[in-house]
Amino acid sequence: MPPITEHVVLRDLDVPNIADLDVYIQHEGYEALRNAVKEKSPQDIINVVKDAGLRGRGGAGFPAGVKWGFLPKDVYPRYLCCNADESEPGTFNNHQIIDRNPHQLIEGVALAAYAIECQKAFIYIRGEFAAGALRLEKAIADATARGFLGKNVFGTNTSIEIIVHRGAGAYICGEETALLESLEGKVGHPRLKPPFPAVAGLYGKPTIVNNVETLTNVPRIVLKGVEWYRKNGTEKSPGTKVFSLSGHVNKPGNYEVPFGVTMRELIYDYAGGMRDDKKVKIIVPGGASSAWLTEANLDVAMDYESLAAAGTMLGSGGIIILDETVSAVELAYKMDEFFKHESCGKCTPCREGTHYLVKTLHKFTHGGAVKNDINKLHDVYNQMAGNCFCLLGESAVVPIRTALRLFPEEFEAALAKSPARHAIPLTLAH
Amino acid sequence: MPDVNLIIDGQAVSVPAGTNLVDAARTVEVAIPVFCYHPKLKPVGMCRMCLVEVYTARIDPATRQVVMGPDGLPQLALMMNKLQPACVTPVSEGMVVKTTTEKVKFAQRGVLEFLLTSHPLDCPVCDKGGECPLQNLTMQWGPEVSRFDYSDKVHFEKPIKLSDVIYLDRERCILCSRCVRFQDDIAGDEVLGFDNRGRSWEIISKSEPGFDSKFSGNTTDICPVGALTNADFRFRSRVWEVRSTPSICTHCSVGCNLSLDARHNSLMRVMPRENDDVNEIWLCDKGRMGMRFVESATRVTTPLVRQHGKLVAASWDEALTRIASNLSQIAAKGNGQVAGMMSDSASNEDLYAFRKLITDTFQSTSLDHRPGAVTDVAIDEAIITAGVGMGTSLLSLGKGTAVVVLAADVEEEAPLYVLRLRGIKNRGGVVHVVNSFATKLGTSASSDTRIKAGSEAAYANAFLKLVLEAQVASGFDRRVRNLDDVRNQLSKLLLDTLLEHAGVSRAQLQKVVDAYMAASNAIIVYGRTALQIGASVTQTMANAAMATGKCGKANNGLIALTTGANTFGAVSLGVRPGKDGAAANEFWARAEAGTLRGLLVVGLNPAANNPAAVEGLQTIAKHGFLAVQTMFMNETAELADVVLPQMAIAETDGTITNAERRVQRFRIAMAAPAAMHPTWQVCAQIAERATVATPASKNATAVLSNWNYAVTSDVTDEVAQNNPRYAGVTYTSLDLSINSWGRQANESVYYDGTSYTNTEGNGVQLKTVADDAGAALTVVYSPPVEFEPKGEFGLLMQTPVRAYNGGTWSIDSKLGSRQVAAHVLISSADASRWNISAGDAITVASPIGSSTLPAQIDKNIAAGHVLMPDVAGAPVHLALGAYTRVAIRRAE
Ligand SMILES: Cc1cc2nc3c(=O)[nH]c(=O)nc-3n(C[C@H](O)[C@H](O)[C@H](O)COP(=O)(O)O)c2cc1C
Ligand code: SF4
Ligand code: SF4
Ligand code: SF4
Ligand code: FES
């Protein structure tokens, strides 16, 4: 697939210093917003985003325009929350957008706010992104000073206030309902769904939650139209996607490419191939929550449908590529340790299950495994799978399950080497 | 809405839409195991114990149509392709639920295994053991063995104190959040919260002092493990060793149902007993932890008679004979020479027998049920006419209900009503609070109107004025009499003047009136201040209920939060001044005048904080005869000629009538610490020894023949015969109304350790006058009384109730540290005006005297308003009713 000629999201690559308001304005900045508030109805904006087929980049790929259409009629106020919590291991494109192209995100937030008739929008930003939060606040202040935001945007009756809120450092607060709890000042625990945020979200009011990358697409779509946007990507996954590549590639980083490029192209054409020309062993294609792929999947097309067909998901677009030097057991251990650390504790299977997964995996990586421990691992993740309150717990199942499916021999080998392997297990399975 | 039909484990179920699967399954006796779910709390779906297979009609994704099977019925598919938490899954038509499949069992075993592996399993030393849902569920649904190492347990410091009375063992906590949700949703004291995350997640107290709630004990019940325990019961007993006796709390007018759990004749704990018409499954902490006085070593256990100026032990016969002969002699001198005073927290049987002794045997109509301090409340006639109608059940109320709470501090006066009124609001009703100072209930009410001190009657009349105006259109209740007079008199009161006096806007009042008028069920609650002011508040509010027909039917009418647990019983059974008789606050003047020479006091201490009473009692003792029956020596007993031991409620039986006129039975839980008799029997024994020949009753033997009681229920039966209001109320009828609220089989899953199932009846509600269809309802105009501060006494003082008042109930109670010490609350404005800082000693002077005590400053009260809580040691004798004009200054 040919490389894109013009970046939609990572425009800093084409236009240096686009983070400056004046530079941004020189490059059609805030045109879309001006146009929208002056000449278009909110429904017009929803329609164009719907027709463009813009899919949410936060993980699930849900069409943004369709989500905006879910708001119950005549219930106000409505809120918009831009999800900038970006904590999924291997994912770092939101960070770059906020640092290098903040105005386009802000314009996207404002357009979405206008589309859903919301006057107060929040950007919930990961607590560790302190510099990013300051940058956003400055950009919002600059835009407000010009009359692009705040009361009477571009002299119209529309008011859009954007508030930046820093999280306190919890992965779970990226989950949209935990984000809302946290924003309300409560402990970041996910809420029961339904009701979904679109019906009863922040302070019980209709609320739309969208990812940073999702919203950063919006100004260009509104300005340039559906056809222009759909020139990239596939029918069902239109447009471009910023993939974050990390691991044993020569040039890790964010790459904005049309949906549908292959994994092989991403690794070898964009990311400069494998370090020391080693073989690809494990590909984590869409954040720690996505099922692993191997070398055999190198030709999978990077769009929502193709990855689903391959038994995994596009997820956050954070791709971790690992070569043969990595042990599958170690990787599963590290990843589940992350989930254990981030488990909010609200539900039993995740709170306790992640603990026992890590505890048991630790035995494999540190020489304490006993005979029945492989069965125990299977049991523990099966006791979690499908039974957790939210997707974090379900995600924790993924690394261990794929590791055991793809690399069972590594677990057997770890067991064979374990000094404790002959110890009698405490008790047998029920 | 039509019911929803579904199938659970092969059984057809039909339940209202919106019912969750756990509750739906309960109706066909299928128990789905739960931890976080509790029938009284909003479900949250977090423990994942209740996972089940749910099948719904398969929908073709392309056509969005139900896919039909070959049998012509919709094909079923596993919902979301995974197990569903039953507690948060609502029923839907045609659903098929399976709760015992292998998949379900695997998940249930899994959740239990997870919980148990981090749990300390210290059941042998855990107070919850034996009634612990974690134990129970493990036995029925859990794995037989554990596969994880002991080193995997969570470790925390063993119990930490959340408060003086509640301990938290974080190792045992299974993080179900029931305690937090109870506090937030039911109690309205949002003092518990979460800290940390994952396996380190823990429950914390957010308040200062810790776990600051009068309902904290309930969390130890609904905690499904032994993580929360209370200081009153910790390590006292294994729960299976106790013998439970149904009883009633007599610490306030709610009349909560409880169970006295004793072992070897020693009280181990007090637990709630379910009664949806009274306390649901809850108790306030005072009720739960205020029963230790029963076993106090300081109880009076033997009769005492005065010899050579000293009280010395005597036999029952000697003591009773002395009382009988002395009072007989005095009574012979004429009406009123003997007087009686008995606590309105006593049983109906005791009150009835006492009334009979004083009026029939000693021929006097001077009797009363309050100590006779000037702060006493008026006898409440309004409630007999227009009290909430028969069949009232607050638990059934929600949408369409309006409650107006006027001149009451509900949490302090009758704690459980806070939960019940909040419940009405949570279910969609409105609760409007109107009071002269801030109250806890006000903070979570639909509106909280602050009226000026002393303006309650003005507010009530303004309320009545607007209510009558609004009612004109739809016409007045046909049974109402004297309406024209009331309307005529009211028309002379200017609304603006009343509003100005009360310090409220027309809109504020209108909102409350509108809610009252619009409601299909309307209840008015008033409390201590209203009762102290009397008819101009209570009768005026009753007028509103009568004129609008909002009484005499279920869920409508008045509720008076009386000071005693059985004030209604005392009033309706005649323990009140009769014709020509004196009220308690007139006793002392009569004593000084020589027209009152004999007094019998039961369960009261009139001498406390009342110099006038002390003088009167001294005069009676000196020139006549003073007999006192009491559990503990007190200022009054010290002056007596004879002191008799009194039984505690745990040691006797009888009936009590609560604020909603529900008569409830309590039973004997344990033996008294020494030989003693219930008061009704003591009365009979005195009567048998009495020889009164007065002009009214020449024949003393005629009186004797009436005291033929063998057991308490003989008195109950006589009450029912002689008192139309109590007609039909017998032990049998009280026991008959069994389980009308309906727990179902296998309910230990939901309720174990929580409260006792009630198998002893939920009581019988007495009729009001308005409940009789033919009764005439007479409205009476009661002009607003004025409490104007004047001259040197420039402030208005109120004596509000405090639940933690240091009363008898607090003896040996673990709530000791919570007792409110005597103090005066003044406004910030008055504090700066008189240069008073918090803690300073100040002198409060009223027209009858002065006293010095510490000041506290409350920024929420208005300048010129003073509150002196009515607690042990407070000089409430300075008060002259609801409001007293006082002066304050820094003490030298
Ligand atoms: C555990 C967990 C963490 C998540 N973290 C993020 C995140 O950091 N950023 C994000 O945009 N979405 C995250 N999501 C997805 C959000 O819940 C939500 O679906 C998304 O913000 C919606 O935005 P979109 O429609 O634009 O994709 C997370 C979901 C889960 C379950
Ligand atoms: S799965 Fe459960 S414990 Fe884990 S993060 Fe979600 S709610 Fe919290
Ligand atoms: S203390 Fe008890 S009620 Fe509270 S969360 Fe823990 S287990 Fe549940
Ligand atoms: S509310 Fe009243 S009756 Fe109920 S437990 Fe408390 S003090 Fe006793
Ligand atoms: S999840 Fe249903 S009972 Fe806890």
PDB file of C-alpha atoms and ligand atoms in Angstrom, chain A residues 172 189-190 342-348 350-351 388-394, ligand 2:
ATOM      1  CA  ILE A 172      -8.809   1.780  35.078  1.00  0.00           C
ATOM      2  CA  HIS A 189     -14.324   2.190  39.871  1.00  0.00           C
ATOM      3  CA  PRO A 190     -16.232   1.291  36.728  1.00  0.00           C
ATOM      4  CA  GLU A 342      -4.088  -1.830  37.919  1.00  0.00           C
ATOM      5  CA  SER A 343      -7.020  -3.978  39.052  1.00  0.00           C
ATOM      6  CA  CYS A 344      -9.373  -1.645  40.860  1.00  0.00           C
ATOM      7  CA  GLY A 345     -10.468  -4.415  43.196  1.00  0.00           C
ATOM      8  CA  LYS A 346     -14.161  -3.966  42.691  1.00  0.00           C
ATOM      9  CA  CYS A 347     -14.921  -7.493  41.545  1.00  0.00           C
ATOM     10  CA  THR A 348     -13.675 -10.753  42.970  1.00  0.00           C
ATOM     11  CA  CYS A 350     -10.209  -9.743  38.734  1.00  0.00           C
ATOM     12  CA  ARG A 351      -9.018  -8.633  42.161  1.00  0.00           C
ATOM     13  CA  CYS A 388     -15.398  -9.985  35.594  1.00  0.00           C
ATOM     14  CA  PHE A 389     -17.229  -6.747  36.147  1.00  0.00           C
ATOM     15  CA  CYS A 390     -15.349  -4.837  33.467  1.00  0.00           C
ATOM     16  CA  LEU A 391     -12.972  -5.426  30.597  1.00  0.00           C
ATOM     17  CA  LEU A 392      -9.826  -4.925  32.626  1.00  0.00           C
ATOM     18  CA  GLY A 393     -10.270  -8.275  34.286  1.00  0.00           C
ATOM     19  CA  GLU A 394     -11.169  -9.862  30.967  1.00  0.00           C
TER      20      GLU A 394
HETATM   21  S1  SF4 C   2     -12.557  -6.344  36.299  1.00  0.00           S
HETATM   22 FE1  SF4 C   2     -13.347  -5.860  38.328  1.00  0.00          FE
HETATM   23  S2  SF4 C   2     -11.606  -5.517  39.702  1.00  0.00           S
HETATM   24 FE2  SF4 C   2     -10.910  -5.539  37.600  1.00  0.00          FE
HETATM   25  S3  SF4 C   2     -10.816  -3.413  37.095  1.00  0.00           S
HETATM   26 FE3  SF4 C   2     -12.796  -4.155  36.368  1.00  0.00          FE
HETATM   27  S4  SF4 C   2     -14.185  -3.846  38.056  1.00  0.00           S
HETATM   28 FE4  SF4 C   2     -12.124  -3.549  38.856  1.00  0.00          FE
END
